[in-house]
Amino acid sequence: MSQPLLDIKGLVTAFPGRGGELRAVDELDLSLQPAEVLGLVGESGCGKSLTALSVLGLAPPPGRVRAGSIFFEGRDLLTLPEPELRQIRGARVSMVFQEPMTSLNPVFSVGRQVAELVAAHQDLPPAEAWARAVEMLGRVGVPEPAARARAYPHQLSGGLRQRVMIAMALILDPRLVMADEPTTALDVTIQAQILDLLRRLQQDSGVGVLLITHNLAVVAQMASRLAVMYTGRLVEEAPVAGLFAEPLHPYAAGLLACLPARAPRRGQRLPTIKGVVPPLDALPPGCKFSDRCPRAFAACREAEPDLVEVAPGRRVRCFLHHDQARQARRAA
Amino acid sequence: MIPTAETLVQAQGLSKHYRVGAGFLGSQRRTLQAVDQVDLEIRCGEVLGLVGESGCGKSTLGRLILRLTEPSAGKVLFEGRDVGGLDRGQLRALRRQMQIVFQDPMTSLNPRLTVGGILGEPFRIHGLAQGRAVERRVAELLEAVGLRPDHAGRYPHQFSGGQRQRIGIARALALRPKLVVADEPVSALDVSIQAQVMNLLLELREKFGLTYLLVAHDLTVVHHLADRIAVMYLGRVVEVAPAEGFDQPPMHPYSAALFHSAPIADPTRQTRPPALMGDVASPLAPPPGCRFHPRCPEAQEICHRQGPALREIAPGHLCACHFR
């Protein structure tokens, strides 16, 4: 396998808490190959967005990265001096956020915001930067881009604003785009347009995409591999087809089972995961899912299982699969 | 449509038009047609799902049916009685029969009242119980929605999102209504909690013999819970059909697009390429003729000129399209 595009190792991002440090991302290992689309899924507060922000060095204070390394194209972003980091951020690694209205500047035209990004990273005269911006707006499907470039964010629909965000994320030809719930705020027919656009742009440019979402259907359609997070930890990582066919971690299985679209019959009770996600300062001992897990046994409440490889490209953090992991190791 | 014995609610020609303030430098006042000439029947004991994209008027229609919003035209019959003709006292009595569950339980529960206070309020307002009797009723309600009676002493912020939605549902059920309008009841919740609340809605319907108008943008949620589905586009109902087999043609081109736009939670099946280009037109200037024609892949010349009526194309299946 080639060198990973992004290789996160042992990442810990923590917030100060009353009883000590609260680890919102805990010992996370995750890597992404060039041109790969990796889905990072989990429910609110599981640490999926914070992982992406940590990569960019943008963990919101007082949260900060406490340990680990984040290799991007072979260089550890956590030890890179700020000027070099600035060269990478936005240009080599970019981000698309959920709500384009709050991430665009309301007092500048969208064309100017796209053009400024070009001007900031490449030494181009203003007219040329503007022309590049207009061209990029056209590529992301903004109709009449030359005219629309002069519009302000509030004059555009939600779908068009998200296209502008995507133009900004891609105009510097990055190697990695982290898209955090890029279609969650959009209506379903607009969501379909934006997902289609992202898919085409990804295939054309070969950019790697870390797709962060709570929506498993979006991942099923967009990603080739996915990683499931729970309380700051990775609990399962697998090819998308494999995980949807046979989820191994009981949490991943529970998430899939409770989707109404996958219910065997309409109007019947849906399978549920009992209880709620525990707050970070009240995590159970042992496996963090043990208090909600239908298959938990004594050992689960005593020690936390490691994330072990059970098959090539397939890792799971669950004692139920440790034997399988041992056999896989022996076979290798 | 002729109301039958099983009709609980009948909306007839229901419209809500808002006058939108004059623009800068005295541009003309305009009219926003949030809901326009809607006929809709809700039958006793059914779950009627109401779907559509943001701004299509689905929430406004829900509020019009409850008379939380005054209609600009048309009327609502509840058990055959015109809701618009009632005086204050009669309306208050009627309100016991119809309640609402909101999307965001955090902003719809009074943060300064305990849960016991919130759930006890309906009984006190309607003079149905006092003192100890209120406490007993509150405890029953909490148990019915899967919470504990001792939760009555806590405040809304001490609960999780899913628990707060349970409280919102308990409040709606306090007076044993016949109709519950649930406006996006699960869309603010995480996936695993969403399933819990959907199960609760099904359970309570069984237990209390409720009728639901379920307003939601997520077709998978509506398809799972509803008996019939009504689809709205730009203030109008374009299709009403049984949920069973809703994905089978024939259907309105917009319903089909809505259905095929939702990503499929199965990597072995591919979502079709986007069915619709462009955005929804503004309700300030709805297109002439069929309101969907600018985005419709099947639009013909007649669609530009003439708005299709909602008519029965198969038993129990209403559709507003010239070509169905």
XYZ file of C-alpha atoms in Angstrom:
656
model
C 0.000 0.000 0.000
C 1.219 3.463 -0.773
C 1.940 6.048 1.871
C -1.320 7.132 3.454
C -2.479 10.643 2.656
C -3.564 11.171 6.229
C -2.340 9.037 9.085
C -3.654 9.852 12.543
C -2.004 7.978 15.398
C -2.994 7.972 19.063
C -4.783 11.321 18.797
C -6.083 12.654 22.095
C -8.037 15.925 22.092
C -9.202 16.910 25.538
C -11.071 19.591 27.442
C -10.409 20.558 31.041
C -13.177 19.233 33.271
C -13.993 19.444 36.958
C -12.702 15.996 37.801
C -9.762 16.182 35.392
C -9.272 16.088 31.683
C -12.188 15.008 29.482
C -11.009 13.208 26.377
C -13.434 14.037 23.572
C -11.155 12.210 21.125
C -9.324 9.341 22.780
C -6.385 7.407 21.313
C -7.723 7.639 17.802
C -5.908 5.818 15.002
C -7.240 6.505 11.549
C -5.717 6.652 8.114
C -6.912 7.631 4.687
C -5.345 6.662 1.362
C -4.904 9.133 -1.505
C -8.146 9.568 -3.479
C -10.106 7.587 -0.900
C -13.524 8.595 0.450
C -13.688 7.613 4.109
C -16.915 8.082 6.076
C -16.561 9.014 9.741
C -19.853 8.399 11.480
C -21.342 8.573 14.946
C -23.932 10.448 16.962
C -23.647 13.989 18.355
C -20.726 14.417 20.685
C -18.843 11.302 19.591
C -15.835 13.380 18.540
C -16.093 13.074 14.772
C -16.078 16.816 14.016
C -13.432 17.459 16.660
C -11.182 14.946 14.918
C -11.313 17.005 11.720
C -10.785 20.271 13.585
C -7.786 18.720 15.336
C -6.259 17.878 11.960
C -6.450 21.540 10.985
C -5.144 22.679 14.372
C -8.492 24.317 15.031
C -9.711 22.452 18.120
C -11.854 25.045 19.931
C -10.171 26.284 23.149
C -10.033 25.305 25.949
C -9.894 22.016 24.087
C -6.485 21.045 22.774
C -4.611 18.178 21.261
C -2.824 16.449 24.136
C -1.131 13.541 22.441
C -0.635 11.720 19.197
C 0.516 12.568 15.719
C -1.250 13.600 12.536
C 0.821 12.761 9.478
C -0.317 14.434 6.289
C 1.690 13.488 3.194
C 4.360 12.228 5.564
C 4.710 15.368 7.718
C 3.400 15.568 11.282
C 1.031 18.556 11.373
C 1.275 18.700 15.155
C 4.988 19.559 15.099
C 4.950 21.816 12.047
C 5.665 25.510 12.650
C 2.671 27.824 12.133
C 3.803 29.406 8.791
C 4.180 25.981 7.191
C 0.886 24.851 8.665
C -0.765 27.880 7.096
C 0.562 26.818 3.695
C -1.149 23.463 4.115
C -4.379 24.577 5.728
C -6.896 25.674 3.125
C -4.574 24.783 0.235
C -3.547 21.144 0.698
C -6.220 20.319 3.285
C -9.552 22.116 3.189
C -12.880 21.857 4.877
C -16.578 22.099 3.995
C -18.848 22.885 6.907
C -22.506 22.067 7.492
C -23.957 25.554 7.525
C -22.623 27.702 4.681
C -24.509 30.759 5.945
C -22.407 30.982 9.079
C -19.134 30.058 7.396
C -19.340 32.634 4.609
C -18.678 36.286 5.324
C -21.982 38.164 4.888
C -20.407 41.511 3.898
C -18.358 40.359 0.901
C -19.599 38.987 -2.393
C -19.099 35.262 -2.778
C -16.836 35.800 -5.793
C -14.551 38.009 -3.728
C -14.370 35.384 -0.977
C -13.372 32.691 -3.446
C -10.921 35.031 -5.211
C -9.271 36.112 -1.961
C -8.473 32.524 -1.179
C -6.639 32.255 -4.495
C -4.859 35.563 -3.958
C -3.766 34.576 -0.458
C -2.096 31.363 -1.564
C -0.998 32.096 -5.121
C 0.661 35.203 -6.415
C -1.960 36.284 -8.938
C -3.179 39.739 -9.989
C -6.696 40.482 -8.710
C -8.353 40.241 -12.127
C -6.897 36.795 -12.674
C -7.904 35.619 -9.209
C -11.435 36.822 -9.920
C -11.492 34.975 -13.233
C -10.339 31.789 -11.498
C -13.096 32.249 -8.909
C -15.764 32.652 -11.578
C -14.496 29.598 -13.413
C -14.581 27.524 -10.227
C -18.125 28.696 -9.396
C -19.134 27.468 -12.825
C -17.491 24.102 -12.220
C -19.498 23.548 -9.034
C -22.724 24.223 -10.915
C -23.505 27.824 -9.962
C -25.652 29.055 -12.869
C -24.480 32.264 -14.584
C -21.295 32.283 -12.490
C -20.040 35.665 -13.723
C -23.191 37.368 -12.449
C -23.666 35.240 -9.354
C -20.077 35.872 -8.235
C -21.170 39.399 -7.400
C -23.992 38.188 -5.152
C -23.779 38.270 -1.362
C -24.353 35.063 0.616
C -27.863 36.035 1.743
C -28.928 36.442 -1.883
C -28.234 32.783 -2.621
C -30.253 29.705 -1.713
C -28.864 27.170 0.764
C -27.908 24.829 -2.038
C -26.029 27.534 -3.955
C -24.247 28.676 -0.791
C -23.077 25.118 -0.238
C -21.794 25.062 -3.836
C -19.820 28.234 -3.067
C -18.343 26.523 0.012
C -17.326 23.582 -2.144
C -15.761 25.933 -4.682
C -13.708 27.483 -1.872
C -12.693 24.069 -0.603
C -11.520 22.879 -4.012
C -10.148 25.929 -5.812
C -6.589 25.438 -4.537
C -6.629 21.825 -5.691
C -6.195 20.251 -2.240
C -5.256 16.627 -1.648
C -7.685 16.241 1.253
C -11.134 17.691 1.839
C -12.834 17.190 5.167
C -16.576 17.610 4.692
C -18.464 17.941 7.985
C -22.173 17.168 7.491
C -22.040 18.904 4.088
C -25.690 18.200 3.235
C -27.371 17.998 6.631
C -28.835 21.505 6.420
C -30.192 20.972 2.903
C -33.482 19.691 1.567
C -33.442 16.210 0.158
C -33.640 17.124 -3.539
C -30.827 19.663 -3.047
C -28.864 17.140 -0.991
C -29.005 14.766 -3.958
C -27.560 17.487 -6.229
C -24.729 18.319 -3.815
C -23.803 14.673 -3.198
C -23.739 14.100 -6.945
C -21.501 17.154 -7.379
C -19.108 16.009 -4.627
C -18.922 12.553 -6.155
C -18.089 13.903 -9.626
C -15.527 16.423 -8.377
C -13.880 13.744 -6.238
C -13.583 11.391 -9.189
C -12.237 14.110 -11.491
C -9.630 15.494 -9.125
C -8.717 12.382 -7.136
C -8.928 14.332 -3.902
C -9.173 12.326 -0.674
C -12.369 12.987 1.272
C -13.033 12.556 4.958
C -16.834 12.622 5.030
C -18.137 13.314 8.518
C -21.809 12.606 9.009
C -24.449 11.072 11.235
C -26.311 9.893 8.135
C -25.460 6.291 7.329
C -27.353 6.420 4.030
C -25.078 9.232 2.819
C -22.032 7.144 3.722
C -23.489 4.086 1.989
C -23.736 6.071 -1.236
C -20.530 8.096 -1.034
C -17.750 6.278 0.804
C -15.740 3.137 0.182
C -14.698 2.694 3.794
C -16.124 3.888 7.072
C -15.137 4.351 10.668
C -17.656 4.428 13.510
C -16.942 6.517 16.604
C -18.494 6.286 20.049
C -17.534 8.480 23.037
C -14.352 9.683 21.346
C -13.173 6.220 20.342
C -13.092 4.321 17.129
C -15.231 1.216 17.656
C -15.281 -0.216 14.158
C -13.542 0.405 10.861
C -14.483 -1.504 7.730
C -15.169 -1.373 4.008
C -18.661 0.082 3.565
C -20.072 -3.010 1.870
C -18.741 -5.279 4.605
C -20.055 -3.192 7.461
C -23.525 -2.805 5.990
C -23.692 -6.521 5.253
C -22.384 -7.584 8.645
C -21.631 -4.985 11.300
C -19.404 -6.515 13.980
C -19.500 -4.015 16.821
C -22.861 -4.089 18.637
C -23.044 -0.287 18.458
C -22.582 -0.264 14.678
C -25.128 -3.073 14.401
C -27.563 -1.109 16.573
C -27.172 2.076 14.515
C -27.937 0.226 11.293
C -30.851 -1.715 12.748
C -32.698 1.355 13.994
C -32.874 3.030 10.571
C -36.539 3.067 9.490
C -35.477 2.537 5.868
C -33.970 -0.830 6.844
C -36.965 -1.968 8.897
C -38.360 -5.251 7.584
C -41.937 -4.000 7.821
C -43.616 -0.623 7.905
C -45.323 0.377 11.128
C -43.529 -2.223 13.252
C -41.447 -1.393 16.307
C -37.900 -0.503 15.325
C -35.002 -2.157 17.108
C -33.410 0.426 19.404
C -30.236 0.981 21.350
C -31.338 1.335 24.965
C -30.440 4.394 27.003
C -28.449 7.398 25.839
C -24.827 8.228 25.062
C -23.189 8.835 28.452
C -21.553 12.229 29.082
C -17.745 12.211 28.964
C -17.469 12.705 32.721
C -19.660 9.688 33.461
C -18.347 7.005 31.128
C -18.799 3.464 32.370
C -15.697 1.471 33.352
C -14.504 -1.103 30.836
C -16.016 -0.903 27.384
C -17.694 2.493 27.003
C -20.674 0.912 25.266
C -21.128 -1.832 27.874
C -23.989 -0.111 29.726
C -26.091 -0.027 26.524
C -24.853 -3.170 24.837
C -27.291 -6.071 24.455
C -24.396 -8.549 24.293
C -22.229 -7.285 27.153
C -20.801 -9.815 29.613
C -18.735 -9.543 32.795
C -15.386 -8.837 31.108
C -16.848 -5.867 29.209
C -17.452 -4.022 32.470
C -13.931 -4.620 33.746
C -11.550 -3.732 30.965
C -11.813 -1.789 27.753
C -11.207 -3.918 24.661
C -8.498 -2.867 22.226
C -9.207 -2.042 18.623
C -8.062 -5.236 16.926
C -7.787 -6.258 13.311
C -10.154 -9.162 12.569
C -9.682 -9.214 8.802
C -7.653 -7.128 6.349
C -8.939 -3.552 6.570
C -11.402 -4.472 9.283
C -10.869 -3.442 12.897
C -13.258 -3.675 15.821
C -13.129 -2.743 19.493
C -15.111 -5.563 21.076
C -14.288 -8.657 23.147
C -16.773 -10.693 21.113
C -14.336 -10.588 18.228
C -11.017 -10.993 19.995
C -10.814 -14.724 19.265
C -11.381 -14.028 15.618
C -8.587 -11.479 15.772
C -6.194 -14.003 17.335
C -6.989 -16.522 14.613
C -6.457 -13.905 11.931
C -3.043 -13.106 13.422
C -2.080 -16.769 13.595
C -3.105 -17.318 9.983
C -0.957 -14.371 8.971
C -64.227 15.180 -1.230
C -67.254 14.225 0.826
C -66.651 13.876 4.564
C -67.541 10.428 5.854
C -68.216 9.095 9.322
C -64.596 8.229 9.674
C -63.428 11.728 8.872
C -61.923 13.424 11.922
C -60.660 16.567 10.242
C -61.609 18.035 6.915
C -59.691 20.979 5.492
C -61.572 22.734 2.697
C -59.928 25.278 0.431
C -57.599 26.165 3.268
C -55.233 29.059 2.509
C -52.787 31.175 4.436
C -51.426 34.192 2.616
C -49.087 36.581 4.385
C -48.721 40.207 3.367
C -44.993 40.776 3.264
C -43.757 44.211 4.339
C -42.992 46.834 1.737
C -39.464 46.621 0.442
C -36.818 49.291 0.622
C -37.678 52.518 -1.257
C -41.373 51.748 -1.408
C -41.369 48.699 -3.628
C -44.744 47.003 -3.777
C -46.232 44.971 -0.968
C -46.277 41.342 -1.884
C -48.193 38.266 -0.850
C -46.528 35.097 0.372
C -48.718 32.099 -0.298
C -47.665 29.746 2.496
C -50.661 27.455 2.030
C -52.941 27.759 -0.954
C -56.356 26.136 -1.427
C -55.654 22.882 0.347
C -58.295 20.175 0.652
C -57.236 17.421 3.007
C -58.976 14.760 5.038
C -57.625 13.185 8.210
C -59.431 9.971 9.108
C -60.151 8.732 12.620
C -57.308 6.619 13.975
C -54.925 7.033 11.066
C -51.423 8.406 10.826
C -51.402 10.889 7.972
C -47.864 11.795 6.994
C -47.333 15.265 5.528
C -44.049 15.628 3.649
C -42.338 18.306 1.631
C -39.241 20.452 1.625
C -38.600 23.547 3.725
C -41.013 26.339 2.993
C -43.605 24.126 1.307
C -46.180 25.087 3.935
C -46.460 21.778 5.771
C -45.963 23.241 9.251
C -48.309 26.131 8.487
C -50.945 23.657 7.363
C -50.557 21.799 10.671
C -51.020 25.029 12.592
C -54.032 26.025 10.488
C -55.702 22.712 11.270
C -55.205 23.337 14.998
C -56.307 26.955 14.509
C -53.054 28.151 16.030
C -52.927 30.280 12.882
C -55.990 31.978 11.402
C -56.644 30.996 7.786
C -56.925 33.634 5.035
C -59.576 31.537 3.329
C -61.211 28.156 3.609
C -62.238 26.249 6.683
C -61.434 23.334 8.941
C -64.127 20.924 10.077
C -63.333 18.912 13.194
C -65.806 16.058 13.591
C -68.005 17.941 11.153
C -67.982 21.221 13.093
C -66.564 24.361 11.545
C -63.672 25.312 13.819
C -63.711 28.889 12.519
C -67.235 29.564 13.772
C -66.529 28.786 17.420
C -66.438 31.364 20.205
C -63.615 31.458 22.762
C -65.218 29.041 25.177
C -66.073 26.521 22.506
C -62.619 26.814 20.999
C -61.008 26.160 24.373
C -63.123 23.050 24.801
C -62.143 21.925 21.319
C -58.450 22.482 22.031
C -58.579 19.567 24.475
C -59.240 17.376 21.459
C -56.260 18.485 19.413
C -52.688 18.986 20.508
C -49.264 19.569 19.027
C -45.766 18.146 19.508
C -42.991 20.459 18.339
C -39.655 19.684 16.731
C -37.334 21.164 19.275
C -38.267 20.145 22.791
C -35.716 22.540 24.275
C -37.399 25.669 22.993
C -40.957 24.457 23.438
C -40.730 23.596 27.149
C -40.744 26.402 29.731
C -37.242 26.261 31.274
C -38.453 27.794 34.551
C -41.089 25.180 35.285
C -40.406 21.704 36.588
C -41.631 18.848 34.464
C -44.398 18.360 37.010
C -45.383 22.001 36.533
C -45.324 21.704 32.732
C -47.419 18.543 32.663
C -49.799 19.724 35.374
C -50.620 22.985 33.587
C -53.178 21.557 31.134
C -55.196 20.046 33.991
C -55.209 23.306 35.915
C -56.038 25.449 32.881
C -58.987 23.258 31.970
C -60.020 22.797 35.620
C -59.852 19.030 35.315
C -57.878 18.172 38.405
C -56.392 19.799 41.467
C -53.751 19.150 44.104
C -52.924 15.490 44.590
C -55.009 14.465 41.610
C -52.744 16.525 39.328
C -49.675 14.814 40.749
C -51.224 11.440 40.110
C -52.094 12.317 36.519
C -48.571 13.673 35.924
C -47.062 10.450 37.266
C -49.281 8.418 34.924
C -48.241 10.547 31.963
C -44.545 10.206 32.748
C -44.879 6.446 32.916
C -46.837 6.357 29.676
C -43.943 8.015 27.834
C -41.239 5.903 29.471
C -40.032 8.312 32.138
C -40.145 7.900 35.925
C -42.666 9.619 38.225
C -39.808 11.109 40.254
C -38.701 13.020 37.129
C -41.568 15.443 37.854
C -39.337 17.455 40.193
C -36.664 18.144 37.589
C -36.266 20.957 35.064
C -36.149 20.516 31.246
C -32.413 21.235 31.011
C -31.699 18.234 33.224
C -32.917 15.881 30.501
C -31.402 14.639 27.258
C -32.940 15.605 23.894
C -34.818 12.326 23.582
C -36.191 12.618 27.114
C -37.288 16.195 26.479
C -39.171 15.041 23.404
C -40.892 12.439 25.612
C -41.943 15.275 27.915
C -43.289 17.240 24.938
C -45.288 14.196 23.898
C -46.588 13.669 27.441
C -47.781 17.274 27.530
C -49.649 16.811 24.260
C -51.347 13.718 25.638
C -52.314 15.171 29.017
C -55.897 15.960 28.042
C -56.400 12.751 26.062
C -56.771 14.468 22.689
C -58.138 12.746 19.614
C -55.752 14.446 17.196
C -52.034 15.052 17.689
C -50.142 17.154 15.158
C -46.509 16.082 15.442
C -44.320 18.655 13.680
C -40.916 17.077 12.903
C -41.007 15.141 16.175
C -37.763 13.218 15.595
C -35.691 15.369 13.255
C -33.689 17.026 16.039
C -32.749 13.675 17.569
C -29.797 11.353 17.052
C -30.386 8.193 15.029
C -30.607 5.794 17.972
C -32.938 8.121 19.902
C -35.060 8.745 16.819
C -36.007 5.053 16.734
C -36.960 5.128 20.425
C -39.284 8.100 19.941
C -40.812 6.615 16.774
C -41.604 3.447 18.731
C -43.152 5.544 21.484
C -45.412 7.331 18.987
C -46.600 3.970 17.637
C -47.182 2.608 21.136
C -49.176 5.630 22.295
C -51.324 5.604 19.201
C -52.320 2.045 20.036
C -52.826 2.751 23.707
C -54.835 5.964 23.419
C -56.460 5.473 20.022
C -54.804 8.599 18.655
C -54.944 10.124 15.214
C -51.698 11.736 14.063
C -50.878 14.337 11.497
C -47.156 13.645 11.189
C -45.332 16.557 9.576
C -41.809 15.650 8.507
C -39.240 16.178 5.790
C -37.720 12.699 6.134
C -39.615 10.370 3.866
C -38.156 7.246 5.502
C -39.627 8.320 8.850
C -43.012 9.146 7.332
C -43.088 6.010 5.233
C -42.459 3.889 8.307
C -45.063 5.499 10.551
C -47.854 6.694 8.283
C -50.900 4.943 6.859
C -51.323 7.580 4.173
C -48.890 10.152 2.845
C -49.703 13.652 1.616
C -47.006 15.490 -0.359
C -46.848 19.290 -0.465
C -45.042 21.534 -2.903
C -45.059 25.329 -2.698
C -48.201 25.597 -0.587
C -50.268 22.991 -2.411
C -50.968 19.326 -1.812
C -49.827 17.504 -4.966
C -50.478 13.908 -3.947
C -52.251 11.855 -1.291
C -51.719 8.106 -1.362
C -51.594 5.042 0.879
C -48.124 4.602 2.407
C -48.160 0.938 1.484
C -46.800 0.850 -2.024
C -46.154 4.593 -2.013
C -42.960 3.963 -3.940
C -44.886 2.250 -6.730
C -45.840 4.339 -9.728
C -47.990 6.050 -10.781
C -47.139 9.018 -8.691
C -46.670 12.737 -8.986
C -43.313 13.644 -10.591
C -42.408 15.676 -7.497
C -43.214 12.819 -5.099
C -41.133 10.529 -7.284
C -38.221 12.976 -7.196
C -38.514 13.322 -3.434
C -38.550 9.570 -3.067
C -35.596 8.938 -5.348
C -33.522 11.817 -3.944
C -33.127 10.245 -0.517
C -29.833 8.374 -0.305
C -30.345 4.637 0.127
C -28.900 3.096 3.290
C -27.559 0.165 1.302
C -24.222 0.351 -0.516
C -25.232 -2.401 -2.952
C -28.011 -0.227 -4.370
C -27.158 3.003 -6.107
C -29.109 6.185 -5.653
C -30.303 7.474 -9.003
C -28.720 10.621 -10.385
C -30.465 13.713 -9.038
C -33.955 13.890 -10.443
C -34.416 17.602 -10.000
C -32.336 20.531 -11.053
C -32.583 23.991 -9.582
C -34.213 25.220 -6.405
C -37.769 25.528 -5.186
C -39.327 28.746 -6.498
C -40.192 31.465 -3.999
C -43.660 31.316 -2.449
C -43.674 35.090 -3.024
C -43.819 34.489 -6.755
C -45.088 30.974 -7.398
C -44.864 29.948 -11.043
C -48.097 30.141 -13.043
C -49.877 26.943 -14.006
C -48.546 23.919 -12.196
C -46.224 25.246 -9.495
C -43.823 22.400 -10.070
C -43.444 22.878 -13.837
C -40.102 24.766 -13.850
C -38.406 21.760 -12.213
C -40.546 18.997 -13.645
C -38.837 16.583 -16.046
C -42.182 15.840 -17.700
C -43.523 19.384 -18.059
C -45.438 20.169 -21.248
C -46.944 23.353 -22.597
C -50.233 22.913 -20.692
C -48.365 22.852 -17.357
C -47.226 26.450 -17.919
C -50.782 27.644 -18.370
C -53.026 25.536 -16.214
C -52.640 24.279 -12.659
C -53.789 20.662 -12.393
C -56.522 19.858 -9.866
C -56.032 17.264 -7.146
C -58.168 14.393 -8.388
C -58.588 10.704 -7.717
C -56.471 8.656 -10.161
C -57.032 5.334 -8.426
C -59.203 4.392 -5.444
C -57.869 6.339 -2.478
C -55.044 7.871 -4.515
C -55.187 11.600 -5.238
C -52.750 13.292 -7.579
C -52.444 16.787 -9.053
C -50.784 16.229 -12.413
C -52.061 16.564 -15.984
C -50.322 13.355 -16.968
C -51.404 10.908 -14.282
